[in-house]
Amino acid sequence: MSTNASFTPPPGARAYRLSTARGEFAVVDSPVAGGGEPKGVVLMLPGFTGSKEDFTLLHEPLAERGYRTVAVDGRGQYESDGPEHDEAGYARDELARDVHAQVAALGTRVHLLGHSLGGQIARAAVLLDHSPFLSLTLMSSGPARISVSQQQRVKLLRDALETMTMAEVWNVMQAMGPPEEVGGPVRGPGDQERLRDRWLGTRPAQLLATGRQLCTEPDRVAELAAVPLAVHVISGAYDDTWPVPLLDEMAVRLDARRTVIEGAEHSPNTDQPPATARALADFWDDVPAR
């Protein structure tokens, strides 16, 4: 979870529900600065317990570089509908097919970016069919399951969700911090009520299913390396969810561009948005048009 999410869309951005063949998904869609023709369209997938608002601080700098950015709540995340208690709807292949439906609804090939859990969903979408994508960016998203310490935190969350309401779990998280957050209590830009609303809007089944996936995800790097698609591995300089040396090794295995954002941890998109946006746009600028 990025607790520095900003819930105020940037100027010119539009929040709406994107209609697809697999249902509607809440998005924030930010056009290119000055209304010009975009260099490309970027679809952004958030991480575990996150939402489209985790990318708010990237929209403006990427718009200045000529990219239209579309950040989406996945199935059962925050403002997108999903089953309340049926975990089958959140199987990895189902979430990957949702991504393909979102791209089809946008009507153009996209640069695909996934943060943390979103990176593993993005990888599954690319392995299902890479043709709708111009490139893949894995942001703070590793080759397989999360670290042992984070597995323990996710297990605590899953155990709590079996016996407590979402509101009760939120109160506990104020004291111990959420999964994927290194350190103490939930912190943010002073909008705790909106963070709480986001938490309460997320479906318990989504958290249970995707939490299990994070703890059991197999290594699919060799499969991804065989796909003819430009890949970028970007992270902060410290990460407890997937240690940075593991991300370095994954980038080598993928023959991918590797960027480390100094002064950032698991969420460079909120920790250091200007440097992160610059690295992202530099990569996309270098991807040959197809």
mmCIF file of C-alpha atoms in Angstrom:
data_model
loop_
_atom_site.group_PDB
_atom_site.id
_atom_site.type_symbol
_atom_site.label_atom_id
_atom_site.label_comp_id
_atom_site.label_asym_id
_atom_site.label_seq_id
_atom_site.Cartn_x
_atom_site.Cartn_y
_atom_site.Cartn_z
ATOM 1 C CA MET A 1 0.000 0.000 0.000
ATOM 2 C CA SER A 2 1.154 3.499 -0.783
ATOM 3 C CA THR A 3 -0.091 5.651 2.067
ATOM 4 C CA ASN A 4 0.978 8.826 0.269
ATOM 5 C CA ALA A 5 -1.817 8.473 -2.270
ATOM 6 C CA SER A 6 -3.244 11.768 -3.468
ATOM 7 C CA PHE A 7 -7.003 11.794 -3.992
ATOM 8 C CA THR A 8 -7.163 15.080 -5.911
ATOM 9 C CA PRO A 9 -6.793 14.463 -9.667
ATOM 10 C CA PRO A 10 -4.363 16.793 -11.438
ATOM 11 C CA PRO A 11 -5.688 19.636 -13.609
ATOM 12 C CA GLY A 12 -7.234 18.361 -16.822
ATOM 13 C CA ALA A 13 -7.557 14.762 -15.617
ATOM 14 C CA ARG A 14 -10.911 13.023 -15.799
ATOM 15 C CA ALA A 15 -12.203 10.440 -13.315
ATOM 16 C CA TYR A 16 -14.783 8.090 -14.814
ATOM 17 C CA ARG A 17 -15.807 4.461 -15.169
ATOM 18 C CA LEU A 18 -14.240 2.779 -18.173
ATOM 19 C CA SER A 19 -16.754 0.430 -19.827
ATOM 20 C CA THR A 20 -15.199 -2.817 -21.032
ATOM 21 C CA ALA A 21 -16.330 -6.245 -22.161
ATOM 22 C CA ARG A 22 -15.610 -7.438 -18.610
ATOM 23 C CA GLY A 23 -17.416 -4.710 -16.713
ATOM 24 C CA GLU A 24 -16.668 -1.161 -15.626
ATOM 25 C CA PHE A 25 -13.432 -0.031 -13.989
ATOM 26 C CA ALA A 26 -12.796 3.255 -12.183
ATOM 27 C CA VAL A 27 -9.983 5.224 -13.841
ATOM 28 C CA VAL A 28 -8.238 8.574 -13.720
ATOM 29 C CA ASP A 29 -7.355 9.560 -17.273
ATOM 30 C CA SER A 30 -4.865 12.393 -17.734
ATOM 31 C CA PRO A 31 -4.264 13.857 -21.217
ATOM 32 C CA VAL A 32 -1.060 15.199 -22.686
ATOM 33 C CA ALA A 33 -0.170 18.717 -21.574
ATOM 34 C CA GLY A 34 -1.449 21.344 -23.952
ATOM 35 C CA GLY A 35 -3.854 18.944 -25.599
ATOM 36 C CA GLY A 36 -1.285 17.703 -28.082
ATOM 37 C CA GLU A 37 -1.080 14.295 -29.726
ATOM 38 C CA PRO A 38 0.339 11.825 -27.207
ATOM 39 C CA LYS A 39 3.611 10.008 -27.788
ATOM 40 C CA GLY A 40 1.893 7.030 -26.202
ATOM 41 C CA VAL A 41 -0.775 5.885 -23.763
ATOM 42 C CA VAL A 42 0.181 4.370 -20.416
ATOM 43 C CA LEU A 43 -2.024 2.007 -18.391
ATOM 44 C CA MET A 44 -1.080 1.917 -14.685
ATOM 45 C CA LEU A 45 -1.991 -0.965 -12.340
ATOM 46 C CA PRO A 46 -1.762 -0.375 -8.559
ATOM 47 C CA GLY A 47 -0.430 -2.703 -5.880
ATOM 48 C CA PHE A 48 -1.865 -4.686 -2.987
ATOM 49 C CA THR A 49 -4.277 -2.568 -0.889
ATOM 50 C CA GLY A 50 -3.607 0.310 -3.289
ATOM 51 C CA SER A 51 -5.602 2.188 -5.919
ATOM 52 C CA LYS A 52 -5.341 4.431 -8.954
ATOM 53 C CA GLU A 53 -4.610 7.357 -6.611
ATOM 54 C CA ASP A 54 -1.134 5.925 -5.981
ATOM 55 C CA PHE A 55 -0.171 7.321 -9.416
ATOM 56 C CA THR A 56 -1.646 10.818 -9.024
ATOM 57 C CA LEU A 57 1.730 12.525 -8.627
ATOM 58 C CA LEU A 58 3.008 10.991 -11.880
ATOM 59 C CA HIS A 59 0.246 12.293 -14.151
ATOM 60 C CA GLU A 60 1.431 15.882 -14.575
ATOM 61 C CA PRO A 61 5.159 15.237 -15.174
ATOM 62 C CA LEU A 62 4.332 12.459 -17.642
ATOM 63 C CA ALA A 63 1.794 14.696 -19.406
ATOM 64 C CA GLU A 64 4.577 17.255 -19.819
ATOM 65 C CA ARG A 65 6.671 14.557 -21.504
ATOM 66 C CA GLY A 66 3.873 13.773 -23.960
ATOM 67 C CA TYR A 67 2.208 10.731 -22.389
ATOM 68 C CA ARG A 68 -1.466 10.186 -21.719
ATOM 69 C CA THR A 69 -1.752 8.230 -18.461
ATOM 70 C CA VAL A 70 -4.676 6.062 -17.363
ATOM 71 C CA ALA A 71 -4.562 4.787 -13.778
ATOM 72 C CA VAL A 72 -7.090 2.089 -12.943
ATOM 73 C CA ASP A 73 -8.641 0.435 -9.906
ATOM 74 C CA GLY A 74 -8.545 -3.297 -10.603
ATOM 75 C CA ARG A 75 -11.466 -5.585 -9.997
ATOM 76 C CA GLY A 76 -12.558 -5.201 -6.358
ATOM 77 C CA GLN A 77 -10.121 -2.351 -5.646
ATOM 78 C CA TYR A 78 -11.527 0.856 -4.147
ATOM 79 C CA GLU A 79 -14.037 2.220 -6.702
ATOM 80 C CA SER A 80 -14.170 -0.759 -9.090
ATOM 81 C CA ASP A 81 -16.799 -3.415 -8.541
ATOM 82 C CA GLY A 82 -15.987 -6.997 -7.693
ATOM 83 C CA PRO A 83 -17.273 -9.992 -5.703
ATOM 84 C CA GLU A 84 -17.441 -9.352 -1.973
ATOM 85 C CA HIS A 85 -16.624 -12.871 -0.797
ATOM 86 C CA ASP A 86 -16.010 -15.064 -3.864
ATOM 87 C CA GLU A 87 -12.257 -15.332 -4.341
ATOM 88 C CA ALA A 88 -12.566 -17.149 -7.690
ATOM 89 C CA GLY A 89 -13.241 -13.847 -9.426
ATOM 90 C CA TYR A 90 -9.754 -12.679 -8.446
ATOM 91 C CA ALA A 91 -7.747 -15.556 -9.891
ATOM 92 C CA ARG A 92 -4.583 -14.299 -11.583
ATOM 93 C CA ASP A 93 -5.803 -15.193 -15.098
ATOM 94 C CA GLU A 94 -9.091 -13.384 -14.463
ATOM 95 C CA LEU A 95 -7.245 -10.222 -13.456
ATOM 96 C CA ALA A 96 -4.980 -10.549 -16.510
ATOM 97 C CA ARG A 97 -8.026 -10.767 -18.774
ATOM 98 C CA ASP A 98 -9.386 -7.626 -17.124
ATOM 99 C CA VAL A 99 -6.233 -5.798 -18.228
ATOM 100 C CA HIS A 100 -6.745 -6.932 -21.816
ATOM 101 C CA ALA A 101 -10.346 -5.713 -21.663
ATOM 102 C CA GLN A 102 -9.202 -2.326 -20.358
ATOM 103 C CA VAL A 103 -6.700 -1.949 -23.203
ATOM 104 C CA ALA A 104 -9.329 -2.948 -25.753
ATOM 105 C CA ALA A 105 -11.676 -0.303 -24.351
ATOM 106 C CA LEU A 106 -8.961 2.350 -24.666
ATOM 107 C CA GLY A 107 -8.666 1.420 -28.322
ATOM 108 C CA THR A 108 -4.892 1.572 -28.666
ATOM 109 C CA ARG A 109 -1.735 -0.282 -27.760
ATOM 110 C CA VAL A 110 -0.343 0.873 -24.419
ATOM 111 C CA HIS A 111 2.769 1.011 -22.335
ATOM 112 C CA LEU A 112 1.830 -1.203 -19.365
ATOM 113 C CA LEU A 113 3.048 -0.303 -15.881
ATOM 114 C CA GLY A 114 2.379 -2.353 -12.748
ATOM 115 C CA HIS A 115 3.367 -1.452 -9.200
ATOM 116 C CA SER A 116 4.081 -4.354 -6.817
ATOM 117 C CA LEU A 117 1.083 -6.732 -7.083
ATOM 118 C CA GLY A 118 0.112 -4.758 -10.185
ATOM 119 C CA GLY A 119 3.421 -5.753 -11.739
ATOM 120 C CA GLN A 120 2.658 -9.427 -11.327
ATOM 121 C CA ILE A 121 -0.806 -8.921 -12.814
ATOM 122 C CA ALA A 122 0.790 -6.980 -15.686
ATOM 123 C CA ARG A 123 3.252 -9.832 -16.241
ATOM 124 C CA ALA A 124 0.384 -12.327 -16.392
ATOM 125 C CA ALA A 125 -1.401 -10.130 -18.952
ATOM 126 C CA VAL A 126 1.717 -9.950 -21.131
ATOM 127 C CA LEU A 127 2.240 -13.720 -20.936
ATOM 128 C CA LEU A 128 -1.401 -14.249 -21.926
ATOM 129 C CA ASP A 129 -0.891 -12.130 -25.086
ATOM 130 C CA HIS A 130 1.772 -9.465 -25.491
ATOM 131 C CA SER A 131 0.421 -7.951 -28.719
ATOM 132 C CA PRO A 132 -1.661 -5.113 -27.123
ATOM 133 C CA PHE A 133 1.388 -3.773 -25.288
ATOM 134 C CA LEU A 134 4.234 -1.538 -26.432
ATOM 135 C CA SER A 135 6.334 -2.158 -23.328
ATOM 136 C CA LEU A 136 6.179 -3.482 -19.766
ATOM 137 C CA THR A 137 7.370 -1.640 -16.661
ATOM 138 C CA LEU A 138 7.666 -3.582 -13.404
ATOM 139 C CA MET A 139 7.776 -1.073 -10.549
ATOM 140 C CA SER A 140 8.931 -2.530 -7.218
ATOM 141 C CA SER A 141 7.625 -5.894 -8.400
ATOM 142 C CA GLY A 142 9.772 -8.985 -8.140
ATOM 143 C CA PRO A 143 10.235 -12.335 -9.858
ATOM 144 C CA ALA A 144 8.204 -14.530 -7.521
ATOM 145 C CA ARG A 145 6.671 -14.469 -4.044
ATOM 146 C CA ILE A 146 7.267 -11.624 -1.609
ATOM 147 C CA SER A 147 9.855 -11.694 1.183
ATOM 148 C CA VAL A 148 9.327 -13.856 4.276
ATOM 149 C CA SER A 149 8.749 -10.813 6.484
ATOM 150 C CA GLN A 150 6.034 -9.528 4.159
ATOM 151 C CA GLN A 151 4.488 -12.987 3.850
ATOM 152 C CA GLN A 152 4.085 -12.910 7.619
ATOM 153 C CA ARG A 153 2.385 -9.514 7.457
ATOM 154 C CA VAL A 154 0.036 -10.639 4.707
ATOM 155 C CA LYS A 155 -0.814 -13.768 6.697
ATOM 156 C CA LEU A 156 -1.697 -11.567 9.688
ATOM 157 C CA LEU A 157 -3.990 -9.535 7.448
ATOM 158 C CA ARG A 158 -5.633 -12.621 5.958
ATOM 159 C CA ASP A 159 -6.173 -14.116 9.425
ATOM 160 C CA ALA A 160 -7.710 -10.851 10.601
ATOM 161 C CA LEU A 161 -10.064 -10.677 7.618
ATOM 162 C CA GLU A 162 -11.388 -14.136 8.475
ATOM 163 C CA THR A 163 -12.716 -12.922 11.839
ATOM 164 C CA MET A 164 -12.955 -9.105 11.702
ATOM 165 C CA THR A 165 -14.747 -6.494 9.650
ATOM 166 C CA MET A 166 -12.834 -4.236 7.276
ATOM 167 C CA ALA A 167 -13.390 -1.332 9.703
ATOM 168 C CA GLU A 168 -11.968 -3.328 12.602
ATOM 169 C CA VAL A 169 -8.929 -4.348 10.564
ATOM 170 C CA TRP A 170 -8.338 -0.718 9.601
ATOM 171 C CA ASN A 171 -8.196 0.240 13.287
ATOM 172 C CA VAL A 172 -5.603 -2.459 13.925
ATOM 173 C CA MET A 173 -3.539 -1.256 10.959
ATOM 174 C CA GLN A 174 -3.303 2.200 12.502
ATOM 175 C CA ALA A 175 -1.142 0.663 15.182
ATOM 176 C CA MET A 176 0.951 -1.865 13.252
ATOM 177 C CA GLY A 177 1.103 -0.555 9.673
ATOM 178 C CA PRO A 178 -0.292 -2.243 6.550
ATOM 179 C CA PRO A 179 1.334 -5.001 4.507
ATOM 180 C CA GLU A 180 3.936 -3.709 2.038
ATOM 181 C CA GLU A 181 4.544 -0.695 4.279
ATOM 182 C CA VAL A 182 7.905 -0.735 6.027
ATOM 183 C CA GLY A 183 7.677 0.822 9.471
ATOM 184 C CA GLY A 184 5.023 1.988 11.862
ATOM 185 C CA PRO A 185 1.533 3.469 11.690
ATOM 186 C CA VAL A 186 -0.242 4.459 8.518
ATOM 187 C CA ARG A 187 0.963 7.862 7.409
ATOM 188 C CA GLY A 188 -0.017 10.095 4.542
ATOM 189 C CA PRO A 189 -0.560 13.669 3.396
ATOM 190 C CA GLY A 190 -3.185 14.337 6.060
ATOM 191 C CA ASP A 191 -6.105 12.661 4.253
ATOM 192 C CA GLN A 192 -6.630 9.728 6.577
ATOM 193 C CA GLU A 193 -10.382 9.716 5.973
ATOM 194 C CA ARG A 194 -9.903 9.153 2.243
ATOM 195 C CA LEU A 195 -7.377 6.384 2.927
ATOM 196 C CA ARG A 196 -9.921 4.780 5.244
ATOM 197 C CA ASP A 197 -12.633 5.110 2.581
ATOM 198 C CA ARG A 198 -10.326 3.407 0.080
ATOM 199 C CA TRP A 199 -9.691 0.561 2.495
ATOM 200 C CA LEU A 200 -13.407 0.103 3.211
ATOM 201 C CA GLY A 201 -14.189 0.193 -0.524
ATOM 202 C CA THR A 202 -11.827 -2.681 -1.293
ATOM 203 C CA ARG A 203 -13.510 -6.099 -1.374
ATOM 204 C CA PRO A 204 -12.323 -8.588 1.287
ATOM 205 C CA ALA A 205 -12.201 -11.400 -1.283
ATOM 206 C CA GLN A 206 -9.834 -9.339 -3.424
ATOM 207 C CA LEU A 207 -7.426 -8.919 -0.516
ATOM 208 C CA LEU A 208 -7.642 -12.591 0.471
ATOM 209 C CA ALA A 209 -7.091 -13.881 -3.057
ATOM 210 C CA THR A 210 -4.330 -11.492 -4.091
ATOM 211 C CA GLY A 211 -2.623 -11.755 -0.706
ATOM 212 C CA ARG A 212 -2.400 -15.502 -1.217
ATOM 213 C CA GLN A 213 -1.019 -14.947 -4.714
ATOM 214 C CA LEU A 214 1.711 -12.650 -3.395
ATOM 215 C CA CYS A 215 2.803 -15.377 -0.992
ATOM 216 C CA THR A 216 2.825 -18.178 -3.586
ATOM 217 C CA GLU A 217 3.646 -16.539 -6.952
ATOM 218 C CA PRO A 218 6.031 -18.729 -8.982
ATOM 219 C CA ASP A 219 9.094 -17.421 -10.775
ATOM 220 C CA ARG A 220 7.994 -16.720 -14.371
ATOM 221 C CA VAL A 221 10.983 -14.640 -15.418
ATOM 222 C CA ALA A 222 12.176 -17.149 -18.000
ATOM 223 C CA GLU A 223 8.735 -17.103 -19.636
ATOM 224 C CA LEU A 224 8.715 -13.302 -19.704
ATOM 225 C CA ALA A 225 12.264 -13.145 -21.077
ATOM 226 C CA ALA A 226 11.082 -15.096 -24.121
ATOM 227 C CA VAL A 227 8.493 -12.421 -24.970
ATOM 228 C CA PRO A 228 9.668 -9.869 -27.591
ATOM 229 C CA LEU A 229 8.774 -6.815 -25.523
ATOM 230 C CA ALA A 230 10.884 -4.022 -24.008
ATOM 231 C CA VAL A 231 10.937 -4.292 -20.209
ATOM 232 C CA HIS A 232 11.880 -1.779 -17.525
ATOM 233 C CA VAL A 233 12.565 -2.761 -13.895
ATOM 234 C CA ILE A 234 12.327 0.279 -11.614
ATOM 235 C CA SER A 235 12.384 0.485 -7.829
ATOM 236 C CA GLY A 236 13.457 2.543 -4.874
ATOM 237 C CA ALA A 237 16.901 2.196 -3.330
ATOM 238 C CA TYR A 238 15.418 0.134 -0.468
ATOM 239 C CA ASP A 239 12.626 -2.418 -0.613
ATOM 240 C CA ASP A 240 11.588 -4.957 2.007
ATOM 241 C CA THR A 241 8.960 -6.582 -0.199
ATOM 242 C CA TRP A 242 11.418 -7.728 -2.868
ATOM 243 C CA PRO A 243 15.028 -6.893 -1.886
ATOM 244 C CA VAL A 244 16.796 -4.621 -4.362
ATOM 245 C CA PRO A 245 19.518 -7.189 -5.253
ATOM 246 C CA LEU A 246 16.743 -9.587 -6.270
ATOM 247 C CA LEU A 247 15.282 -6.926 -8.561
ATOM 248 C CA ASP A 248 18.763 -6.281 -9.993
ATOM 249 C CA GLU A 249 19.125 -9.986 -10.791
ATOM 250 C CA MET A 250 15.662 -10.138 -12.356
ATOM 251 C CA ALA A 251 16.523 -7.223 -14.653
ATOM 252 C CA VAL A 252 19.635 -9.052 -15.849
ATOM 253 C CA ARG A 253 17.619 -12.208 -16.533
ATOM 254 C CA LEU A 254 15.133 -10.135 -18.535
ATOM 255 C CA ASP A 255 17.784 -8.082 -20.339
ATOM 256 C CA ALA A 256 15.697 -5.161 -19.088
ATOM 257 C CA ARG A 257 16.455 -1.531 -18.405
ATOM 258 C CA ARG A 258 17.127 -1.098 -14.676
ATOM 259 C CA THR A 259 16.495 2.104 -12.725
ATOM 260 C CA VAL A 260 16.983 2.681 -8.996
ATOM 261 C CA ILE A 261 15.359 5.825 -7.605
ATOM 262 C CA GLU A 262 17.419 7.265 -4.767
ATOM 263 C CA GLY A 263 15.495 8.420 -1.719
ATOM 264 C CA ALA A 264 12.611 6.053 -2.492
ATOM 265 C CA GLU A 265 11.460 2.793 -0.939
ATOM 266 C CA HIS A 266 8.657 0.475 -2.091
ATOM 267 C CA SER A 267 6.653 3.260 -3.767
ATOM 268 C CA PRO A 268 8.936 5.486 -5.877
ATOM 269 C CA ASN A 269 5.762 6.753 -7.568
ATOM 270 C CA THR A 270 4.880 8.618 -4.342
ATOM 271 C CA ASP A 271 8.279 8.854 -2.621
ATOM 272 C CA GLN A 272 10.101 10.559 -5.528
ATOM 273 C CA PRO A 273 7.579 11.286 -8.311
ATOM 274 C CA PRO A 274 9.674 13.730 -10.429
ATOM 275 C CA ALA A 275 12.659 11.368 -10.672
ATOM 276 C CA THR A 276 10.369 8.396 -11.219
ATOM 277 C CA ALA A 277 8.412 10.123 -13.991
ATOM 278 C CA ARG A 278 11.639 11.179 -15.687
ATOM 279 C CA ALA A 279 12.987 7.605 -15.679
ATOM 280 C CA LEU A 280 9.695 6.216 -16.979
ATOM 281 C CA ALA A 281 9.411 8.723 -19.828
ATOM 282 C CA ASP A 282 13.068 8.249 -20.787
ATOM 283 C CA PHE A 283 12.400 4.523 -21.170
ATOM 284 C CA TRP A 284 9.215 4.953 -23.191
ATOM 285 C CA ASP A 285 10.913 7.511 -25.442
ATOM 286 C CA ASP A 286 13.436 4.806 -26.354
ATOM 287 C CA VAL A 287 10.866 2.088 -27.141
ATOM 288 C CA PRO A 288 10.533 1.722 -30.925
ATOM 289 C CA ALA A 289 7.035 2.326 -32.243
ATOM 290 C CA ARG A 290 5.294 -0.795 -33.541
#
